[in-house]
mmCIF file of C-alpha atoms in Angstrom:
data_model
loop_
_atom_site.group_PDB
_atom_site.id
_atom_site.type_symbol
_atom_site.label_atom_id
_atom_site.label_comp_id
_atom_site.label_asym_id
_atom_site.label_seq_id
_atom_site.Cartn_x
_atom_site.Cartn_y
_atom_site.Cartn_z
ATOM 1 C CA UNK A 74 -113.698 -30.352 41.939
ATOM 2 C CA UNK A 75 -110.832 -32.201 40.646
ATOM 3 C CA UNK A 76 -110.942 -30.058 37.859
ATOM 4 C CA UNK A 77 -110.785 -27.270 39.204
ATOM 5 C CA UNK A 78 -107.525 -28.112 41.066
ATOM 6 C CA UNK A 79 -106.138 -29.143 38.302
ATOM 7 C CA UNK A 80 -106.780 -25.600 36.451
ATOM 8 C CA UNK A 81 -105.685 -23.878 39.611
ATOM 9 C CA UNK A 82 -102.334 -26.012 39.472
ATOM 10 C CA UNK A 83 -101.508 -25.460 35.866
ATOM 11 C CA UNK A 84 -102.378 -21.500 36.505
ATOM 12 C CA UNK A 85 -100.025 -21.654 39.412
ATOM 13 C CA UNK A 86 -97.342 -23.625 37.188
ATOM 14 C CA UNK A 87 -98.510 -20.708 34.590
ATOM 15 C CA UNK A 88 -97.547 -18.066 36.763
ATOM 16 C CA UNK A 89 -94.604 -19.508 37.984
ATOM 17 C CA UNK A 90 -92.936 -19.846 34.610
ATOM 18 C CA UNK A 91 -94.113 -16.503 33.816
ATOM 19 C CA UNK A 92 -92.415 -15.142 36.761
ATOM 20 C CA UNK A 93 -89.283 -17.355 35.470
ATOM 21 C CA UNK A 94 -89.442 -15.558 31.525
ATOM 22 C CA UNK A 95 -89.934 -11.823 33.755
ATOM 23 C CA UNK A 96 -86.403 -12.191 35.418
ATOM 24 C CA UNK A 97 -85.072 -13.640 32.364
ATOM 25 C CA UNK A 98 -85.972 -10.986 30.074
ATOM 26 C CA UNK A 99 -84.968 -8.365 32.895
ATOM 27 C CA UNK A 100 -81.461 -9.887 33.485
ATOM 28 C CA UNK A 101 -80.981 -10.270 29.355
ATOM 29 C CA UNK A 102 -81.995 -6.376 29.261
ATOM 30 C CA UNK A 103 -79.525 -5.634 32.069
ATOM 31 C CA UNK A 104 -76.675 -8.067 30.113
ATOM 32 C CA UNK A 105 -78.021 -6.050 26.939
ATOM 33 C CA UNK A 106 -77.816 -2.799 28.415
ATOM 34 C CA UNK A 107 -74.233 -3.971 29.729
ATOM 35 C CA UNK A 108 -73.269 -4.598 25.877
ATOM 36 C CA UNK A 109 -74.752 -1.295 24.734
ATOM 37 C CA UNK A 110 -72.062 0.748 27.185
ATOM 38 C CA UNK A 111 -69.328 -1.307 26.282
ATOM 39 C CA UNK A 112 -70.275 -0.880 22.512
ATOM 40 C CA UNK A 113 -70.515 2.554 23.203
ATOM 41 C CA UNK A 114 -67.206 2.622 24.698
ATOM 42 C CA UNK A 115 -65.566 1.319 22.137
ATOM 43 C CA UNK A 116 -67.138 3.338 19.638
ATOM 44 C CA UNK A 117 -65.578 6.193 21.599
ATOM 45 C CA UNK A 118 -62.610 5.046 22.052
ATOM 46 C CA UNK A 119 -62.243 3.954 18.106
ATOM 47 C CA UNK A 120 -63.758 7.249 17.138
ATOM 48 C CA UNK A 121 -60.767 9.098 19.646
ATOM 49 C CA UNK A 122 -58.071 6.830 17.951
ATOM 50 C CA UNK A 123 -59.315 7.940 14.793
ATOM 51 C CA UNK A 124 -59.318 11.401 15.267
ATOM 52 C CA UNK A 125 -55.679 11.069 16.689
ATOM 53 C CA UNK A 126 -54.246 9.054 14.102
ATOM 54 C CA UNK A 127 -56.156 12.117 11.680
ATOM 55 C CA UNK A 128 -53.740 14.386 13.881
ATOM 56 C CA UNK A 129 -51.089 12.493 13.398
ATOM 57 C CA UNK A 130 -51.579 12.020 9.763
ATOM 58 C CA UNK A 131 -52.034 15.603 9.685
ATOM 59 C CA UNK A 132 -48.698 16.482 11.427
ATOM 60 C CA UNK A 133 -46.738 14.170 9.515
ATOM 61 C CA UNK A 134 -48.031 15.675 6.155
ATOM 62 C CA UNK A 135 -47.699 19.355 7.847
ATOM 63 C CA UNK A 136 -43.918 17.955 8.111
ATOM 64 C CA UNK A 137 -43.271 16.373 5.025
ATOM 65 C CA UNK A 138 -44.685 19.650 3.265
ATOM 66 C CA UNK A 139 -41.951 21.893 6.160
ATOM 67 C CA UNK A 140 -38.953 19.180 5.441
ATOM 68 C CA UNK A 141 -40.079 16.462 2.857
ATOM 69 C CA UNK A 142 -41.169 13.130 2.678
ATOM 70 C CA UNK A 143 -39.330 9.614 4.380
ATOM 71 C CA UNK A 144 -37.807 8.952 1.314
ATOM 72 C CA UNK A 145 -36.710 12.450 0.233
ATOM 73 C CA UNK A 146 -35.172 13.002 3.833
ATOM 74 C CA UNK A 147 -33.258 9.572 3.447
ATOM 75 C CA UNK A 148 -32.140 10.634 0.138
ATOM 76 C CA UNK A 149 -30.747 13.762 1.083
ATOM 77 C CA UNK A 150 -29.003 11.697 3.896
ATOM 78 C CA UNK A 151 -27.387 9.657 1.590
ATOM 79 C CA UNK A 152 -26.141 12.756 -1.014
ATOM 80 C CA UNK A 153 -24.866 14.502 2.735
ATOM 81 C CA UNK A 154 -22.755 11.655 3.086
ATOM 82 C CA UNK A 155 -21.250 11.829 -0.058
ATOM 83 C CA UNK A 156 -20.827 15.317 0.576
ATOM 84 C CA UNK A 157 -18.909 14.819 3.800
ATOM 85 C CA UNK A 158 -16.839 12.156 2.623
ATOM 86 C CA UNK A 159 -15.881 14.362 -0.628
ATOM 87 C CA UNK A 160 -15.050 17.137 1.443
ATOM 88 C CA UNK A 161 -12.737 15.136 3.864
ATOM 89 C CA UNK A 162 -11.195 13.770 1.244
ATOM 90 C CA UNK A 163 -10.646 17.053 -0.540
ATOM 91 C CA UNK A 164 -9.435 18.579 2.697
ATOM 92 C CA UNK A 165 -6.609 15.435 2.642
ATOM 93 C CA UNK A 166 -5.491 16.177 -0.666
ATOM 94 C CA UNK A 167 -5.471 19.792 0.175
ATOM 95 C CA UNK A 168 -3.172 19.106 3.272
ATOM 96 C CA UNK A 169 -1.286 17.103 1.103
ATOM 97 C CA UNK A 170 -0.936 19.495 -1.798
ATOM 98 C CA UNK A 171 0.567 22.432 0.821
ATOM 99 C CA UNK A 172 3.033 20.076 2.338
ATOM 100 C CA UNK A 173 4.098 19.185 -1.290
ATOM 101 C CA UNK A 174 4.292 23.217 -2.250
ATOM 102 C CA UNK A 175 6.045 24.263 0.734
ATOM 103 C CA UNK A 176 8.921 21.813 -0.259
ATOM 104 C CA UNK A 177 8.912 23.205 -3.941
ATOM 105 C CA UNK A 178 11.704 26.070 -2.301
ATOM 106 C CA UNK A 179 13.754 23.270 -0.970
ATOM 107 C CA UNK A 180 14.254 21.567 -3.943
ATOM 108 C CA UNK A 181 14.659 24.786 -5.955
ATOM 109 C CA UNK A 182 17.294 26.122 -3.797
ATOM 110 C CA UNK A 183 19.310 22.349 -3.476
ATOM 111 C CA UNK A 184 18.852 22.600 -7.647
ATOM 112 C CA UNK A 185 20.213 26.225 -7.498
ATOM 113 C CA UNK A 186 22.987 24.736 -5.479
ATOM 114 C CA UNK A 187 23.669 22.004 -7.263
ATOM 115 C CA UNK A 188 24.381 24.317 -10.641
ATOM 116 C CA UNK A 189 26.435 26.548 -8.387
ATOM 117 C CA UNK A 190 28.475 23.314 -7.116
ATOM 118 C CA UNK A 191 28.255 22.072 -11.686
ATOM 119 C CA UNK A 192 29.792 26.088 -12.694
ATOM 120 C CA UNK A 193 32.468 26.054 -10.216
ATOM 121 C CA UNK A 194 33.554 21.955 -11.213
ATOM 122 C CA UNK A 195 33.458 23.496 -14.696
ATOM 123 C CA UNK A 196 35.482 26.567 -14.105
ATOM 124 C CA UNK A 197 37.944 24.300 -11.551
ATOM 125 C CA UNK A 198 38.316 21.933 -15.176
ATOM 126 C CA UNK A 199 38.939 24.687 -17.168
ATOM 127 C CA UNK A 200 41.594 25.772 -14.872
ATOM 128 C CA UNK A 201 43.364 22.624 -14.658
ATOM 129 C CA UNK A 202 43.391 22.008 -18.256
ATOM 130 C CA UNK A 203 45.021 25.552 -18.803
ATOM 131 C CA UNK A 204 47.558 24.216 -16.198
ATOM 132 C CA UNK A 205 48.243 21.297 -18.149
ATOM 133 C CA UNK A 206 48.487 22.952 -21.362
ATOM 134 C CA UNK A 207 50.633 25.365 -19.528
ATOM 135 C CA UNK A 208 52.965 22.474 -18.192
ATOM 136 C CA UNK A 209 52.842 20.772 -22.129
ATOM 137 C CA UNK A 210 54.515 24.011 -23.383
ATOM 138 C CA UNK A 211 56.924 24.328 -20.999
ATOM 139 C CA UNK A 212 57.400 20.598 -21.212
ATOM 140 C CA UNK A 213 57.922 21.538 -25.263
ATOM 141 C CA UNK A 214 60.415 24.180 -24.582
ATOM 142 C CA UNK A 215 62.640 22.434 -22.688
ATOM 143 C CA UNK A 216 63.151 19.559 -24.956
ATOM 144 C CA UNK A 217 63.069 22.168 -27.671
ATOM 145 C CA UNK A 218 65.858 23.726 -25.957
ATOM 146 C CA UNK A 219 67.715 20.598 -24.838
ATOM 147 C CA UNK A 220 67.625 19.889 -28.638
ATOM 148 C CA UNK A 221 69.308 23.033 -29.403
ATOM 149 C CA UNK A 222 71.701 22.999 -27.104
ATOM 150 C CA UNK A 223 72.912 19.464 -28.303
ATOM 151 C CA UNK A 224 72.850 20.710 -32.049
ATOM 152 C CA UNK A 225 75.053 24.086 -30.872
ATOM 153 C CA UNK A 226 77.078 21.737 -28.907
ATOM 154 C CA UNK A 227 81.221 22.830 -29.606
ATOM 155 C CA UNK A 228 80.603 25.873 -31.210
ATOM 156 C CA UNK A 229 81.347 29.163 -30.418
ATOM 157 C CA UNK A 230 79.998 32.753 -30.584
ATOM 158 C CA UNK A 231 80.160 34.039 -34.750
ATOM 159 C CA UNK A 232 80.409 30.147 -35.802
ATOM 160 C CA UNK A 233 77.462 29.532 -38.524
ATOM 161 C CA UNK A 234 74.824 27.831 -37.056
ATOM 162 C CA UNK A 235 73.873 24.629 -38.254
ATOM 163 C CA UNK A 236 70.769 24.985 -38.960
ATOM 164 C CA UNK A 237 70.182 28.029 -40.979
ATOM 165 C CA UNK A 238 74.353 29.274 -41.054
ATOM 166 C CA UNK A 239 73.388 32.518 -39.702
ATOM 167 C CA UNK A 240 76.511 33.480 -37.355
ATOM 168 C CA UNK A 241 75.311 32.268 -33.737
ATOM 169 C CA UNK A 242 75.626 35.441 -31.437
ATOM 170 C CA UNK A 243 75.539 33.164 -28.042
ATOM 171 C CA UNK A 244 75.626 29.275 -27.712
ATOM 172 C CA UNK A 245 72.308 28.311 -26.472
ATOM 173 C CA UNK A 246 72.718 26.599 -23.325
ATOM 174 C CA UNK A 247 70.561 23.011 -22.269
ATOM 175 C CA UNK A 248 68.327 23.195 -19.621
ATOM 176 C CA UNK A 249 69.309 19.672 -18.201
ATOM 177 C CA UNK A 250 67.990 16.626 -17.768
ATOM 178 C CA UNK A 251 67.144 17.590 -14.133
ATOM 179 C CA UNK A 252 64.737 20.476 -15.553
ATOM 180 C CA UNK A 253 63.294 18.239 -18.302
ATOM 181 C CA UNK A 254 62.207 15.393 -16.049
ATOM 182 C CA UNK A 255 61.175 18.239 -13.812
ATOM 183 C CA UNK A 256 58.909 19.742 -16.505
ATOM 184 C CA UNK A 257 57.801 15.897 -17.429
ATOM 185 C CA UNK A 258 56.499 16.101 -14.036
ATOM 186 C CA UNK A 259 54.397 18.803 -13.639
ATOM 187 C CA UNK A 260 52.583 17.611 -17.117
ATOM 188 C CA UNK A 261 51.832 14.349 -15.425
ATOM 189 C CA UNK A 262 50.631 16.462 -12.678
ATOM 190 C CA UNK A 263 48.208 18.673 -14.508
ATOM 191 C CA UNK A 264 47.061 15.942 -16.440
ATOM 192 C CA UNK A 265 45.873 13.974 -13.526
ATOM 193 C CA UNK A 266 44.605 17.324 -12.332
ATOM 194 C CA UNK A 267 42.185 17.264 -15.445
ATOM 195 C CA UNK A 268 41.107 14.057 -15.287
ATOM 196 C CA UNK A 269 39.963 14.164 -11.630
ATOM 197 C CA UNK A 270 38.724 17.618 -12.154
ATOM 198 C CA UNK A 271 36.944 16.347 -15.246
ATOM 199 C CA UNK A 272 35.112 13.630 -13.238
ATOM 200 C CA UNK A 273 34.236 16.347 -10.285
ATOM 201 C CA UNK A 274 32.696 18.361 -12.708
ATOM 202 C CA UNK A 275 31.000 15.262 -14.309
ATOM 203 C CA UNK A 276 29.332 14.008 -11.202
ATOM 204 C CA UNK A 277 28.445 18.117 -10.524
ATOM 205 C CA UNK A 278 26.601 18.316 -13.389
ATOM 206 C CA UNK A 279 24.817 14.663 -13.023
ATOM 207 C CA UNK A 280 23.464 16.200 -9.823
ATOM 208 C CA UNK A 281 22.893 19.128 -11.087
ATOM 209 C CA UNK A 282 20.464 17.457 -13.768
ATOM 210 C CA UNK A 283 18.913 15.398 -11.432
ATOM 211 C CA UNK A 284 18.092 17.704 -8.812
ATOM 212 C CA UNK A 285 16.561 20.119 -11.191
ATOM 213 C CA UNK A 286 14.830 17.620 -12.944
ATOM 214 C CA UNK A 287 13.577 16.413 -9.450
ATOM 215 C CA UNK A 288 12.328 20.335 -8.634
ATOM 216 C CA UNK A 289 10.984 20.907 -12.292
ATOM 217 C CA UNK A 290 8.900 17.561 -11.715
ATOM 218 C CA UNK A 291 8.041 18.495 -8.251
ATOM 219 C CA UNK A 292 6.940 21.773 -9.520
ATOM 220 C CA UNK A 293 4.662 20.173 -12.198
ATOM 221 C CA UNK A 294 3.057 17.677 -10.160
ATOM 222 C CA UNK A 295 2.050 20.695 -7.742
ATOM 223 C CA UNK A 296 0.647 22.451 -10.237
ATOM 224 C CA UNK A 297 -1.353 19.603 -11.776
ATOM 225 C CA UNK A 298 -2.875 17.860 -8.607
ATOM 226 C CA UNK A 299 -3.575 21.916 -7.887
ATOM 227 C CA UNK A 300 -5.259 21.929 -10.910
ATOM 228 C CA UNK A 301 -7.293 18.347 -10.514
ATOM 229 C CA UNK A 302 -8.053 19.599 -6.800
ATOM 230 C CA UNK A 303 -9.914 22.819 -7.600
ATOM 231 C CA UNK A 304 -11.976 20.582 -9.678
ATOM 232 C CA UNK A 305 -12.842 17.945 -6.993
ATOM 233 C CA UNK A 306 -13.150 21.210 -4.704
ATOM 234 C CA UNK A 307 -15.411 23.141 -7.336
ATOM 235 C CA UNK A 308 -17.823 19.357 -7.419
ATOM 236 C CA UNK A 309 -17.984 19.340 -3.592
ATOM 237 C CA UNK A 310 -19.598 22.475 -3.773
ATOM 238 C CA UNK A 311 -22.237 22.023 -6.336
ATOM 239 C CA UNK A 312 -23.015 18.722 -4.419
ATOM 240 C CA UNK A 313 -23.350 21.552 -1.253
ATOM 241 C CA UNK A 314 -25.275 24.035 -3.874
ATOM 242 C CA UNK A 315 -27.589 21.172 -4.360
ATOM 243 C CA UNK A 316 -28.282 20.286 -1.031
ATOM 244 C CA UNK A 317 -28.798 23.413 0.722
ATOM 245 C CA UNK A 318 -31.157 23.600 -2.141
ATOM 246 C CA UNK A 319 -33.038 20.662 -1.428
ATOM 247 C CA UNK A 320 -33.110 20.514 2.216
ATOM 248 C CA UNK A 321 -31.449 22.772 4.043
ATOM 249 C CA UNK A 322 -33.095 26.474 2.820
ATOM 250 C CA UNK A 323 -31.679 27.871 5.864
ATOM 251 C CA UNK A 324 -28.225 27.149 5.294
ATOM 252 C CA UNK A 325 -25.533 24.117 5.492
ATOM 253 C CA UNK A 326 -25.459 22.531 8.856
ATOM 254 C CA UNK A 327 -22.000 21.914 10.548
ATOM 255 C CA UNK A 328 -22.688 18.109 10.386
ATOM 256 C CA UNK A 329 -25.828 17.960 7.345
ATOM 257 C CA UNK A 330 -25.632 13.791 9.187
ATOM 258 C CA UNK A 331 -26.833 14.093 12.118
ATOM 259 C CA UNK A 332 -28.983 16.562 10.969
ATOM 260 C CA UNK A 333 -31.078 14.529 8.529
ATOM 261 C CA UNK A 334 -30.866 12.149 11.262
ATOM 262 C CA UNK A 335 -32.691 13.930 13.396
ATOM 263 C CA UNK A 336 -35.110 14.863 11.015
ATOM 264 C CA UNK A 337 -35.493 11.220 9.659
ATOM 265 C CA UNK A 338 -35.836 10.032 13.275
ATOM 266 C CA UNK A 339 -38.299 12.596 14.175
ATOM 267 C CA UNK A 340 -40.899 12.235 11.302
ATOM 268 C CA UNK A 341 -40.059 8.190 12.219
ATOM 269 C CA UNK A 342 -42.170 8.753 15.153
ATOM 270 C CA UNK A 343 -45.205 10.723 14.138
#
């Protein structure tokens, strides 16, 4: 009998432990079930991030291949702002090349003055110095005549003359001393004349030169820099020619900048 209680307890211990295992193994198949959905949700959800980033991938290529890569977009950018900063330069010097041209007249016409002012000095010296040769020869006569008068001096009409005894028909009379100094003074006159008319037409002519040479130069530098500029201007647009080429097919944007800004950031955030 003892023995048999003893079997009956261990069964019962049995059977209780078994009972124990039963809701173990059911609660590790719910946890396990519970780990399959998650699993499975992840799977999903790594499977959907796949496929998007595939989309993604996909659109970026589709807009590389439309308006190139990163790197060709940030290349461009960096050609379109050479390009702008050629072209605002060019379109200084260009400003500055008119301003320079429209004064080219100017100068020209203060040069043409200038000569005008240098011919008239030069006729006003040659006037003066046939005034003074004027006033030497009738500085010359008068003496001349003083001299002959004091030589004839005491004689009479039909006396011989002294010089060459031919009978003197009138006695030559002296012009004075009052005439003489009078003639003396209007040399001293002319010849001042010529020297300060000399020295106008000197400084004329200086100015003359030097304005000319200052319109001639003018002139010249125009005409180079005009020269230097249409090369600059004919570089800007091959560096244009090339980038329309490269990434602009449908023509030069007003600001090619922002516009490969735009771009850049846009592919940025595919």
């Amino acid at each position: 009998a003892a023995d048999l209680r003893t079997c009956a307890k261990e069964a019962a211990d049995l059977a209780a432990r078994a009972g124990g295992a039963g809701r173990e193994a059911a609660s590790f198949a719910a946890r396990a079930e519970g780990v399959e959905e998650r699993l499975a949700a992840l799977r999903s959800a790594l499977e959907a991030r796949a496929s998007d980033s595939a989309g993604a991938i996909a659109q970026r290529e589709k807009a590389e291949r439309a308006g190139g890569s990163l790197a060709e977009l940030s290349a461009a950018r960096e050609r379109a702002t050479r390009l702008v900063e050629e072209r605002a330069d060019a379109a200084e010097e260009r400003e500055t090349l008119e301003r320079a041209r429209e004064a080219i007249p100017s100068l020209v016409a203060d040069a043409d003055g200038r000569d005008a002012e240098a011919r008239s000095a030069e006729i006003a010296l040659a006037d003066s110095e046939a005034r003074l040769e004027e006033a030497d020869a009738a500085l010359e006569d008068a003496q001349h005549a003083d001299a002959v008068a004091a030589v004839a001096a005491g004689l009479s009409p039909g006396d011989p003359c002294p010089v060459c005894g031919s009978p003197l028909e009138a006695i030559p009379e002296a012009p004075g001393t009052e005439a003489i100094e009078r003639a003396r003074a209007q040399r001293a006159e002319a010849k001042l004349a010529v020297g300060s008319t000399r020295k106008a037409a000197e400084a004329a002519a200086r100015a003359a030169t030097r304005t000319r040479t200052a319109a001639d130069r003018a002139a010249k530098e125009v005409e180079d820099e005009t020269a230097r500029l249409g090369k600059r201007e004919q570089r800007v647009a091959g560096m244009e020619a090339d980038l329309v080429a490269s990434s602009f097919p449908d023509g030069m944007p007003a600001d090619p900048v922002v516009d490969l800004d735009g771009r850049i950031e846009r592919l940025t955030a595919l």
